[in-house]
Coordinates of C-alpha atoms in Angstrom, one line a residue:
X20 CA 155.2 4.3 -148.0
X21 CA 153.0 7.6 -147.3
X22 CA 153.3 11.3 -148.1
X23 CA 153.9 13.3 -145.3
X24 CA 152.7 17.0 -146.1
X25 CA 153.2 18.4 -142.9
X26 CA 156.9 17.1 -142.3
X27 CA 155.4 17.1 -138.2
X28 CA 155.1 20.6 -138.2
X29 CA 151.6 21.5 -139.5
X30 CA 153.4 23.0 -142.6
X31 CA 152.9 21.5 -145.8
X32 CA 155.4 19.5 -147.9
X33 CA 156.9 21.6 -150.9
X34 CA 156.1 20.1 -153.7
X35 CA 158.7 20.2 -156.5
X36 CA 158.9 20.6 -160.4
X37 CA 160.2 19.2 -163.4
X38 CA 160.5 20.2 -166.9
X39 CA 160.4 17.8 -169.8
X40 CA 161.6 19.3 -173.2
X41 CA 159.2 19.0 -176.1
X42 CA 161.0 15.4 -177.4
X43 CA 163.2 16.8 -180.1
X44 CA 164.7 12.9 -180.5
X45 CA 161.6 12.0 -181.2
X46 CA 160.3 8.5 -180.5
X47 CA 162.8 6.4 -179.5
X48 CA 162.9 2.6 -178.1
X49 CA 167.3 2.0 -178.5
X50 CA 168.4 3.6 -175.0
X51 CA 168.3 2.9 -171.2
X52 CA 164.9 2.9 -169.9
X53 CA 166.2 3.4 -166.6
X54 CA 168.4 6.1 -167.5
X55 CA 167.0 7.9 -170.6
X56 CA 169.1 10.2 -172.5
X57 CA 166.6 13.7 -172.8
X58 CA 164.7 14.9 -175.5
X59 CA 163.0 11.6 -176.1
X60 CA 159.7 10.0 -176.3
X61 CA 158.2 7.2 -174.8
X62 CA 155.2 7.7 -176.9
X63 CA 154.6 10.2 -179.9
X64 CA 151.8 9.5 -182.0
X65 CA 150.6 11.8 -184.5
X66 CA 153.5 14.7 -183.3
X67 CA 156.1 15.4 -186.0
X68 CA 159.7 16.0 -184.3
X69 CA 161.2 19.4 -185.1
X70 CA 164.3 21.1 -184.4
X71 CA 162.5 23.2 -181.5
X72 CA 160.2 21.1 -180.0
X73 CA 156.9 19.1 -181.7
X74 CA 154.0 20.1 -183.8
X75 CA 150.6 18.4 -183.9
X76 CA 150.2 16.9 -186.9
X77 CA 146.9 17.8 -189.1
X78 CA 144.6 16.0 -190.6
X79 CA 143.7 14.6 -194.3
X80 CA 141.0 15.7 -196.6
X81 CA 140.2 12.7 -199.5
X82 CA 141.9 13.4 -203.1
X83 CA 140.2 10.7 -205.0
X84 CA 138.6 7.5 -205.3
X85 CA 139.2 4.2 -207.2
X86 CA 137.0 1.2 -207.8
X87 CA 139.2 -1.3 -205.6
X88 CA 142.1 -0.7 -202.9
X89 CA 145.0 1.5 -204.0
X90 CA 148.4 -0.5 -204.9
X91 CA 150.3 1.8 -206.4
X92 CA 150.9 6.0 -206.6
X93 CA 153.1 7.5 -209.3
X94 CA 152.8 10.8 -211.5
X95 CA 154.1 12.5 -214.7
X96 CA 155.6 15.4 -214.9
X97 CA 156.7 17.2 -217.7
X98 CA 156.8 20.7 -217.4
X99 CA 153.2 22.3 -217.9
X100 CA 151.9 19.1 -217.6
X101 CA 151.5 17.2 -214.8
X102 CA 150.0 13.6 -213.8
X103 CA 148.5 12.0 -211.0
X104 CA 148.0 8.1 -211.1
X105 CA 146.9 5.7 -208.6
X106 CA 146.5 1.6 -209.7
X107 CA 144.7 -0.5 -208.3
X108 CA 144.7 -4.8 -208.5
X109 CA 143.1 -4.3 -212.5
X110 CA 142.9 -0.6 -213.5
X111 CA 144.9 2.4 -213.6
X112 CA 143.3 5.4 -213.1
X113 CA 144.0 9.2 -213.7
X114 CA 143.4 10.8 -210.3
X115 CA 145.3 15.2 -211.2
X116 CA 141.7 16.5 -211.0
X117 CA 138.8 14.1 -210.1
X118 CA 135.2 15.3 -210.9
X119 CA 134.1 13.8 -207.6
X120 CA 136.4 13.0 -204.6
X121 CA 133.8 9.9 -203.9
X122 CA 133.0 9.0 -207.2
X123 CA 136.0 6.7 -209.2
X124 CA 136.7 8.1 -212.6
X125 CA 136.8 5.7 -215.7
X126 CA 139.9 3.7 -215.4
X127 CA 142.8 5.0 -217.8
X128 CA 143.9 1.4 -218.1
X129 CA 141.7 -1.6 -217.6
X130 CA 141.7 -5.4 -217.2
X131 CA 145.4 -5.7 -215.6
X132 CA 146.1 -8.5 -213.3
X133 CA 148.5 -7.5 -211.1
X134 CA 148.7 -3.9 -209.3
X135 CA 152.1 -4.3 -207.9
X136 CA 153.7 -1.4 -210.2
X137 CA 157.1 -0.3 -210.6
X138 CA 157.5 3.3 -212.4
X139 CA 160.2 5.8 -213.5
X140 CA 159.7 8.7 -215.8
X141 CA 162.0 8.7 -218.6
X142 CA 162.8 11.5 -221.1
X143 CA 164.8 11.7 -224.5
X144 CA 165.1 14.6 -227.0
X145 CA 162.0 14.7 -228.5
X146 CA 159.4 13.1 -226.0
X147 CA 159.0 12.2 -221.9
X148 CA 157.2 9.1 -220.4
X149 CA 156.2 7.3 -218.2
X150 CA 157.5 3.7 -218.0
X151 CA 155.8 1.1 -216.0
X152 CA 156.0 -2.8 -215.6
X153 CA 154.5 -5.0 -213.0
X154 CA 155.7 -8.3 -214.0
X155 CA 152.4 -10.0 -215.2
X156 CA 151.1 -7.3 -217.6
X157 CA 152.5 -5.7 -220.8
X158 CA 154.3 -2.9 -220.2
X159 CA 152.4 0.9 -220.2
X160 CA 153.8 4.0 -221.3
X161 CA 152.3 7.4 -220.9
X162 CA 153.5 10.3 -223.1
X163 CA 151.8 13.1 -221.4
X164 CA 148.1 12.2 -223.5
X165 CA 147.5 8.6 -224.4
X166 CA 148.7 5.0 -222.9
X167 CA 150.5 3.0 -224.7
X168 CA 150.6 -1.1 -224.2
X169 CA 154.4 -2.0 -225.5
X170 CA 155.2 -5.7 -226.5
X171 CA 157.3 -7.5 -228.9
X172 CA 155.1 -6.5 -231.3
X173 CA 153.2 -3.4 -231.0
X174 CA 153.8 0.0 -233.0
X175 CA 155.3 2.3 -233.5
X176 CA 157.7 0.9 -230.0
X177 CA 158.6 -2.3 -229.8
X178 CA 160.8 -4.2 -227.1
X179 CA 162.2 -7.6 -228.6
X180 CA 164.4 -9.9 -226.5
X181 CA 162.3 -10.0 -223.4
X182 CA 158.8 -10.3 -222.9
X183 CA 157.4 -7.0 -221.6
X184 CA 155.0 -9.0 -219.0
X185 CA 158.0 -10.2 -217.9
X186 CA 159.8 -7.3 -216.4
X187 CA 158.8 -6.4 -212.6
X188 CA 160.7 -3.4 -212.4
X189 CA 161.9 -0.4 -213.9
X190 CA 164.6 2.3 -213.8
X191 CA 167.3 4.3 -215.5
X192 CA 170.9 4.7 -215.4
X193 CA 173.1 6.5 -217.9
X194 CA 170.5 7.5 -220.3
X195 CA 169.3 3.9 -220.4
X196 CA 166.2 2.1 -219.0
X197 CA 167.4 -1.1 -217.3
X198 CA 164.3 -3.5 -216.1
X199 CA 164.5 -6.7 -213.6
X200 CA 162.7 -10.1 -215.2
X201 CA 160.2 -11.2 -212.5
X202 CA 161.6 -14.3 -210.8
X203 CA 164.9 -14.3 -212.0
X204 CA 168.5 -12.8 -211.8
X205 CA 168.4 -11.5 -214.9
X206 CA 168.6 -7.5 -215.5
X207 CA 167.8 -6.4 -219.2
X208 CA 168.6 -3.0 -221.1
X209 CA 168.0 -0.7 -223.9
X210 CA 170.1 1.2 -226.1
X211 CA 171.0 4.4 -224.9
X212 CA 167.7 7.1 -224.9
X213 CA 165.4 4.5 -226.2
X214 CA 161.9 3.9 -225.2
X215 CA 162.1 0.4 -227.1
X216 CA 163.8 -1.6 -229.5
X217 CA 165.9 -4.8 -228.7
X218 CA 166.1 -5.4 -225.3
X219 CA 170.2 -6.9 -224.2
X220 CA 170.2 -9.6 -220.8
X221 CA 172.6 -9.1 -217.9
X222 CA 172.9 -12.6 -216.3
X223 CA 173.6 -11.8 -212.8
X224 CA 173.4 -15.6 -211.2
X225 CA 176.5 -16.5 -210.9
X226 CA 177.8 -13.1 -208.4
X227 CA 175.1 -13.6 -205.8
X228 CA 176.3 -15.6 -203.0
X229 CA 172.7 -16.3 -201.2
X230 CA 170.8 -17.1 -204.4
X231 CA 166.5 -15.6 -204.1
X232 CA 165.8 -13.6 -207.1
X233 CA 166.8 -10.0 -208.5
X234 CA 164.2 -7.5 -206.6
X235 CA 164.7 -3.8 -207.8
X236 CA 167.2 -1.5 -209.2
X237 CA 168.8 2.0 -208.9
X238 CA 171.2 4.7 -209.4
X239 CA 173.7 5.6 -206.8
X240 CA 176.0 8.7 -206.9
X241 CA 178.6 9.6 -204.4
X242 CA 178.0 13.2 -205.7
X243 CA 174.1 14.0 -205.2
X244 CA 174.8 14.2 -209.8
X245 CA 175.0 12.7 -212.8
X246 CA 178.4 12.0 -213.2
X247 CA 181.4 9.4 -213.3
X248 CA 181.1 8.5 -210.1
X249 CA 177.5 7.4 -210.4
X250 CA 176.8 3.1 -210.0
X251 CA 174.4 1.0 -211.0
X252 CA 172.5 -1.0 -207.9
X253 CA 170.9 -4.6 -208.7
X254 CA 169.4 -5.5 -205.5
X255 CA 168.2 -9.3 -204.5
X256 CA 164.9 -10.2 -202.3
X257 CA 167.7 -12.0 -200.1
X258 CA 169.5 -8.5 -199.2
X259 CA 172.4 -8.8 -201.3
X260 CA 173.3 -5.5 -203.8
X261 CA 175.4 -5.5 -206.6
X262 CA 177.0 -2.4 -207.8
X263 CA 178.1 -1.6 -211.4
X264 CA 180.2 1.1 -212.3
X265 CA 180.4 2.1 -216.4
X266 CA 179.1 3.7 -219.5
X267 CA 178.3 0.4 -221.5
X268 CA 176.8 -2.3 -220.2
X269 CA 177.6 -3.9 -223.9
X270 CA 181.2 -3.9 -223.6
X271 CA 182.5 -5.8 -220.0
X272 CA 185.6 -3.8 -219.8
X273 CA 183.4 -0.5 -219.9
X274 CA 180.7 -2.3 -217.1
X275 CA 182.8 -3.5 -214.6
X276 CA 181.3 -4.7 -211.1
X277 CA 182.9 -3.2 -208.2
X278 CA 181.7 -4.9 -205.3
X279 CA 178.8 -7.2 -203.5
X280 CA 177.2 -5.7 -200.1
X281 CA 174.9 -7.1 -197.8
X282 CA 171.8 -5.9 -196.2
X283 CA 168.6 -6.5 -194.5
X284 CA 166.1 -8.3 -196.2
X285 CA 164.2 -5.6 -198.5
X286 CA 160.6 -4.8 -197.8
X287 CA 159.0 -4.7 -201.2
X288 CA 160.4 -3.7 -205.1
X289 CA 159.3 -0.1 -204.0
X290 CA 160.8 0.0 -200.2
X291 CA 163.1 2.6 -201.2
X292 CA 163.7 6.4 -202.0
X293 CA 166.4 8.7 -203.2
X294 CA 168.2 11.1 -201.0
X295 CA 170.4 13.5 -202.9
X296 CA 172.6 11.4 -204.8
X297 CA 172.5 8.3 -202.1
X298 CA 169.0 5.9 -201.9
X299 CA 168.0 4.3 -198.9
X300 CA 166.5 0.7 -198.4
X301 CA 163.6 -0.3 -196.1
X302 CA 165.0 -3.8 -195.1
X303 CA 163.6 -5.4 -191.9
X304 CA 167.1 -4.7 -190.4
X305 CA 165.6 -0.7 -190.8
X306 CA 165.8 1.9 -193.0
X307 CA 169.8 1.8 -194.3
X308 CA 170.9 4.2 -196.6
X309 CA 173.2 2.2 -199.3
X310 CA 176.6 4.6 -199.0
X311 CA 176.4 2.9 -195.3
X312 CA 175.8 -0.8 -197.0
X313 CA 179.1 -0.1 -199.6
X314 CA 181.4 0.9 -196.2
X315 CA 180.1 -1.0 -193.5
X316 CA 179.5 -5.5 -192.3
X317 CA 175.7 -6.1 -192.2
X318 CA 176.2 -6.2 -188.6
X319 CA 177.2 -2.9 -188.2
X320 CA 174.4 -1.6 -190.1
X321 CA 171.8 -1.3 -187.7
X322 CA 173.6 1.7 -185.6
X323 CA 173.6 4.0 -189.3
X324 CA 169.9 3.2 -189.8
X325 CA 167.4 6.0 -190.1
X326 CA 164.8 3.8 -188.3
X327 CA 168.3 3.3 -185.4
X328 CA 166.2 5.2 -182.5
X329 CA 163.5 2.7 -182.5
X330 CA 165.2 -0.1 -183.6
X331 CA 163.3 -2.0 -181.1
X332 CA 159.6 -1.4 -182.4
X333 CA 161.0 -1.2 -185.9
X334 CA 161.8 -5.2 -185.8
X335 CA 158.4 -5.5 -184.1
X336 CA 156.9 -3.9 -186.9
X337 CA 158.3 -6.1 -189.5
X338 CA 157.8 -9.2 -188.0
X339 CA 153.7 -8.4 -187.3
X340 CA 153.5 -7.8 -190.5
X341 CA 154.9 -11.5 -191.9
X342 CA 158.2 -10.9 -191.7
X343 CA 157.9 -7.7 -194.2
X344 CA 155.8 -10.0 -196.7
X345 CA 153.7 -7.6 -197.3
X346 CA 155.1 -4.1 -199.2
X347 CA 156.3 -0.9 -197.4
X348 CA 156.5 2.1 -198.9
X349 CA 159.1 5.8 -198.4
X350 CA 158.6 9.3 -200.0
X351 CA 160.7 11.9 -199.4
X352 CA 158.5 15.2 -198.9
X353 CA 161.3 17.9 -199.5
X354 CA 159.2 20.9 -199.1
X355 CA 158.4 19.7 -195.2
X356 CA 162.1 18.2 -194.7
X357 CA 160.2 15.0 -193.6
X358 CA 160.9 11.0 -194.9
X359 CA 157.0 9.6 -194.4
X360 CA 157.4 5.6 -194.5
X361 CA 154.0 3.8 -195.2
X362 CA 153.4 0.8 -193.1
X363 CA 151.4 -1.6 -194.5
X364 CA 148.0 -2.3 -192.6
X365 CA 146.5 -5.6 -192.7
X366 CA 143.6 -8.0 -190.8
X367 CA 144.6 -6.7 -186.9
X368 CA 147.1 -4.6 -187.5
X369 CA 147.0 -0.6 -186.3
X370 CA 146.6 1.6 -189.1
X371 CA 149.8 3.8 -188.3
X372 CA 153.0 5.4 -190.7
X373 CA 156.0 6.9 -189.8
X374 CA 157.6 10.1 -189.9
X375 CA 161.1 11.2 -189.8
X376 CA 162.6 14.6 -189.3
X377 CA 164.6 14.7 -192.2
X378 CA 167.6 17.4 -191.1
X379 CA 167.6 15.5 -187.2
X380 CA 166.8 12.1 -188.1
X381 CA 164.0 12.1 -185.0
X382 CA 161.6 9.4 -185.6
X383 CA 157.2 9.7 -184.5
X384 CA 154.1 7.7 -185.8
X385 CA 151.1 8.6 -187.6
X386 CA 148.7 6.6 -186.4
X387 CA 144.4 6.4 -188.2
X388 CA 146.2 6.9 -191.7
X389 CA 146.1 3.4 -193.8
X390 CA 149.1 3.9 -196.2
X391 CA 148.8 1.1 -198.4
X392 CA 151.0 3.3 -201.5
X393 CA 152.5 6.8 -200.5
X394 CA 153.8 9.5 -203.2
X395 CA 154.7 13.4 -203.1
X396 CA 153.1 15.1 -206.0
X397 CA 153.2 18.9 -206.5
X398 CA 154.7 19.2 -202.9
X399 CA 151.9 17.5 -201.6
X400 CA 152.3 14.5 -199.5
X401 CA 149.2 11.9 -200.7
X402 CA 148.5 8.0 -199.0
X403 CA 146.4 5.1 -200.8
X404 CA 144.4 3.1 -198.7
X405 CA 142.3 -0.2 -198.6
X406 CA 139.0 1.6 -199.4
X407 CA 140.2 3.0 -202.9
X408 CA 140.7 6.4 -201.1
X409 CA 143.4 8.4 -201.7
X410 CA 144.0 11.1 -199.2
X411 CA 145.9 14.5 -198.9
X412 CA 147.7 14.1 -196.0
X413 CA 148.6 16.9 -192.8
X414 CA 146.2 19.4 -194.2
X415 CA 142.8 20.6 -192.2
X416 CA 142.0 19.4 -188.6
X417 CA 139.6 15.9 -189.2
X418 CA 140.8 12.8 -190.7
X419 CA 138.4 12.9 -193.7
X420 CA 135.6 14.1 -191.5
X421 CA 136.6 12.0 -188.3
X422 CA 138.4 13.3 -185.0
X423 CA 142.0 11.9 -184.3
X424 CA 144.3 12.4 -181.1
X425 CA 147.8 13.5 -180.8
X426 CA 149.3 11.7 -178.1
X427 CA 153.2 12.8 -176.3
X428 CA 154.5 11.1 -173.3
X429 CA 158.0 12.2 -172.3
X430 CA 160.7 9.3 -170.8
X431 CA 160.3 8.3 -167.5
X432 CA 162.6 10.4 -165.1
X433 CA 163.5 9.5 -161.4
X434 CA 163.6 13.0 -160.8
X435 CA 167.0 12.7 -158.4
X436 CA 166.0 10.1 -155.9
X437 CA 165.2 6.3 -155.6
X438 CA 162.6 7.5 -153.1
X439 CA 158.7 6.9 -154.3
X440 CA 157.1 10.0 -155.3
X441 CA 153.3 11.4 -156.3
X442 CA 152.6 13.5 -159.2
X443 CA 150.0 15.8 -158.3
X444 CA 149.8 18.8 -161.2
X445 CA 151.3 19.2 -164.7
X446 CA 150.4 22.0 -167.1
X447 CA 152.0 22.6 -171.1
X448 CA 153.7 25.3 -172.3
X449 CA 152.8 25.0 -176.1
X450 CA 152.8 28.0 -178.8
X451 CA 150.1 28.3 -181.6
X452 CA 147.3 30.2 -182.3
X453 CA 144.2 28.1 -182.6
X454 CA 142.3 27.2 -179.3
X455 CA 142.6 23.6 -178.2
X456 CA 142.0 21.7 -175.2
X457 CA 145.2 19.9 -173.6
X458 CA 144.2 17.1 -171.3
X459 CA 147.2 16.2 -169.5
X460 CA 147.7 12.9 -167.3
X461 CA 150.6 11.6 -165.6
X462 CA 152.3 7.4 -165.6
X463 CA 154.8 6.2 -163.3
X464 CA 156.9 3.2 -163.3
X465 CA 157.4 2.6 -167.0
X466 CA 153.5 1.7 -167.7
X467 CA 151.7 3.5 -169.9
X468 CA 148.2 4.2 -169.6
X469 CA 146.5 6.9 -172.0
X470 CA 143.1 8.4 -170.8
X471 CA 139.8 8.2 -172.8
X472 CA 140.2 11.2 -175.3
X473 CA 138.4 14.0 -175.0
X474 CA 135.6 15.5 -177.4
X475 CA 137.3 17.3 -180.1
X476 CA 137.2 21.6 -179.9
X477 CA 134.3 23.2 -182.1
X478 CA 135.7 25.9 -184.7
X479 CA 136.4 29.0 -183.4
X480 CA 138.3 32.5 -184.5
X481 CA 141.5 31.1 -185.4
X482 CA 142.9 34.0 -183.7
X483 CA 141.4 33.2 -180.0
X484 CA 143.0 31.1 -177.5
X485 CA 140.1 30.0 -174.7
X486 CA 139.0 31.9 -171.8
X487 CA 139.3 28.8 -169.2
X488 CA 142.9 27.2 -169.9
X489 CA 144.6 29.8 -171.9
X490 CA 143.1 32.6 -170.8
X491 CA 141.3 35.5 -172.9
X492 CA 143.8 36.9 -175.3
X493 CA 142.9 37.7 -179.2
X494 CA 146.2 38.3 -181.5
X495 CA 144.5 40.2 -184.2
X496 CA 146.0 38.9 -187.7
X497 CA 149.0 37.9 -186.8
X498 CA 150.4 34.5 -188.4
X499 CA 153.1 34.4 -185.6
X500 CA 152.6 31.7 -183.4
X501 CA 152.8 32.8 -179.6
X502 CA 153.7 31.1 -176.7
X503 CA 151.2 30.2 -173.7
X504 CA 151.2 28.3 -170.3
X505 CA 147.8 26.2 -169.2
X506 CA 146.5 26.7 -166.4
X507 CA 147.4 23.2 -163.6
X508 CA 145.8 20.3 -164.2
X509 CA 145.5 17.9 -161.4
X510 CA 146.8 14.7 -162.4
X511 CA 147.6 11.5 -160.3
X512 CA 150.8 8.5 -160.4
X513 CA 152.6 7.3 -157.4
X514 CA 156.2 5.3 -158.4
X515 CA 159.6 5.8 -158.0
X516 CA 159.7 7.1 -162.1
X517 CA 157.4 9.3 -163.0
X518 CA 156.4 11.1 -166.4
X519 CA 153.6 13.3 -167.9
X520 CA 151.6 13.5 -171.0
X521 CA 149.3 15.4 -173.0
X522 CA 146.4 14.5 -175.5
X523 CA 144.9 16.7 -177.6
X524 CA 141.8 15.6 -179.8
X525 CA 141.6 17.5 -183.4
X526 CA 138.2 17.1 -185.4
X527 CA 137.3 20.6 -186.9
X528 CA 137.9 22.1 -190.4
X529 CA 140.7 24.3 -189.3
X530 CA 144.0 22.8 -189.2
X531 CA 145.7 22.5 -185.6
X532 CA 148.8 24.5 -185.3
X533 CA 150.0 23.4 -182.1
X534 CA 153.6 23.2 -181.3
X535 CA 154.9 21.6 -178.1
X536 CA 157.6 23.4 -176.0
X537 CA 157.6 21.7 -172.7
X538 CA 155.9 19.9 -170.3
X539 CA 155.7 20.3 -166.4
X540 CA 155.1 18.0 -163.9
X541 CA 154.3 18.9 -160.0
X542 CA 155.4 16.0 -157.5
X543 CA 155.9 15.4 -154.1
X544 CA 158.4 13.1 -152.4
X545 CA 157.2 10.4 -150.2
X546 CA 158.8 9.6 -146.5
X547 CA 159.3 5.8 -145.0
X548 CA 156.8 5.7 -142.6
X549 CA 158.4 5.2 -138.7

């Protein structure tokens, strides 16, 4: 195979063109390689999927640090005051306004043995708190000033029945708190708007088909309220759920069990996350919200996952983490329209996340962020990590002080012939108006190979795109983002697929605001040789 670029004649070949779309699909690894549907991704790694194309994400800027690595993130909110707490194996700490971002305050709570925390805030007439169990400790409640250890026999709140160390997790249900006993299928309750008292036991042994233990539980409404239609969810470690439907769990004709649904095997006590009035499940079948679980067979869940357009690397991700052994994590970030799942990173594994349009369910990774615990707090999306740091996430252009890539490679096209081809330009048409530097490269054949990045942009007027690649043009103070083309970049692949990428490298104090619109490729066809 060779290129002929003078067709016999002395002229030279025409090269053609092809467009890819910014991937508004997102990542995806569930469709034909061979014949992509467009708008997707073969790679997209710190990009977050729009509706119009792809932004660069931006960096993270460190919130606080604890004495050990973070387990757990919750908060308190109640009205003018508002809580920020991060745990980790022994301590819990108060993290709302840290003297010193690298300095760990004194811990709020000390000398705790386990970190792994379940949390829901809980409010009556006359007081709000925050409830927390972890299934080895006495439970903590926080009223908005002091923490409070609750046993069997503390003042002035008690819980009698059950031991509070006992109970692994935590949440609420028709004006009741309802707990799960660690290593058990029993589910225990309180009297309606009670912080304590006697606790009452709901055996649930003998409905579970597939044995394992009770995990977590939650509300469920078919109506996004707090209504008649809302259930009660009791969810097993073995992927089986439960669902309740009542006022009185004292009285069996008034809390009546409607059904038993099958799922994925859940991914931790905290793998899940509310959606309006439907939750959705990390399992290591994917993400599945549970109005699918209650209407569909476990084998048709897969197609109605969140996580459905990578299914593929989804599975992989479970099993190199042990099978999902080790927690994962979901917060919904409303104020972005984004799901952020933290994946957890251990011994060889890539410190990556993942983020999910929320309106168009495309899927991208965040890759250099370590999310051991996630949380949204004050519209603010925050990650844990094995250092005791915890981070402020897609703010600023460094990751705490260090550069980061953002890497986009389009599906592999044939562009309209089985014949071998040559990519030999490709440029970006991007909008934004801070100056970076796109290097862009081209794969064929379905391998991918990402070039050495380059050195991240100094700081400049936000206002000035470059005078090499994006030309000399200064918007003045204008916060709306413009569109410009790059100038060619040579770039080289010879297959009979070809795609094109772009990397751009982010390491300044001002936050990138790059949005992807399209990428295009220049190749020529090649000619059998006679």
């Amino acid at each position: 195979m060779w290129f002929d670029r003078t067709e016999g004649t002395g002229v030279r070949q025409t090269s053609q063109t092809k467009s890819f779309a910014a991937p508004i699909r997102g990542w995806i690894r569930n469709d034909s390689i061979a014949q992509p549907k467009p708008g997707g991704a073969e790679v997209m790694d710190n990009w977050i999927p729009t509706a119009e194309g792809a932004r660069m994400r931006k960096g993270s800027v460190k919130h606080a640090t604890i004495d050990d690595a973070v387990t757990f993130l919750t908060s308190y909110d109640a009205g003018a005051s508002a809580k920020f707490f991060a745990t980790s194996e022994t301590d819990i700490y108060d993290i709302t306004t840290p003297a010193d971002p690298d300095v760990p305050p004194a811990a709020a709570v000390a000398g705790q043995t386990s970190g792994d925390w379940s949390a829901v805030q809980f409010a009556t007439a006359g007081a709000t708190r925050l409830v927390m169990v972890n299934g080895a400790d006495s439970m903590q409640q926080y009223d908005g000033t002091n923490w409070h250890t609750i046993t069997g026999v503390s003042a002035p709140i008690a819980i009698t029945g059950v031991a509070t160390d006992d109970l692994s997790a935590v949440w609420k249900f028709k004006s009741r708190l309802f707990f799960i006993q660690a290593g058990t299928m029993s589910a225990w309750y309180l009297d309606p708007l009670a912080f304590g008292g006697a606790a009452s036991e709901l055996p649930l042994g003998g409905i579970f088909a597939n044995g394992g233990n009770l995990l977590f539980g939650a509300t469920y409404s078919m109506d996004a309220g707090d209504g008649l239609d809302d259930f009660c969810l009791f969810v097993t470690d073995k992927g089986e759920i439960a669902v309740y439907q009542g006022t009185d769990p004292d009285d069996p004709a008034a809390f009546q069990l409607v059904g038993i649904y099958r799922i994925g095997k859940p991914l931790g006590k905290n793998g899940w996350f509310k959606a309006g009035g439907d939750i959705a499940i990390i399992t290591d079948d994917g993400i599945v919200p549970a109005s699918a679980a209650i209407q569909s067979d476990r084998s048709a869940l897969s197609g109605k996952s969140i996580t459905y357009p990578i299914e593929t690397a989804w599975r992989q991700l479970v099993r190199d983490r042990n099978g999902g052994q080790f927690p994962f994590s979901a917060a919904l970030w409303h104020a972005e329209a984004l799901l952020m799942v933290g994946i957890p990173t251990y011994g060889p594994f890539q410190a990556v996340a993942l983020v999910v349009n929320a309106r168009t369910g495309a899927c991208a990774r965040i890759v250099g962020w370590d999310t051991r615990a996630i949380i949204v707090f004050e519209d603010k999306f925050y990650f844990g990590n094995a250092d005791g740091e915890i981070l402020q996430g897609d703010i600023s252009g460094a990751d705490n002080g260090d550069p980061y890539s953002a890497i986009i490679v389009p599906r592999f096209d044939s562009l309209g012939n089985a014949e071998e081809k040559s990519a030999i330009h490709a440029r970006v048409v991007a909008r934004g108006n801070n100056e970076f530097t796109p290097q862009l490269f081209a794969n064929a054949d379905y391998e991918i190979e990402i070039p050495t990045p380059l050195s991240a942009d100094p700081d400049t007027d936000p206002n000035l795109w470059g005078t090499g690649i994006w030309d000399t043009s200064t918007w003045g103070v204008s916060t709306e983002m413009k569109a410009r083309f790059s100038e060619w970049q040579s770039v080289a692949a010879n297959g009979y697929a070809l795609t094109t990428g772009l990397q751009i490298t982010s390491g300044r104090v001002t936050a990138p605001d790059v949005e992807l619109i399209r990428l295009d490729l220049q190749f020529e066809v090649g000619e059998v040789m006679s």
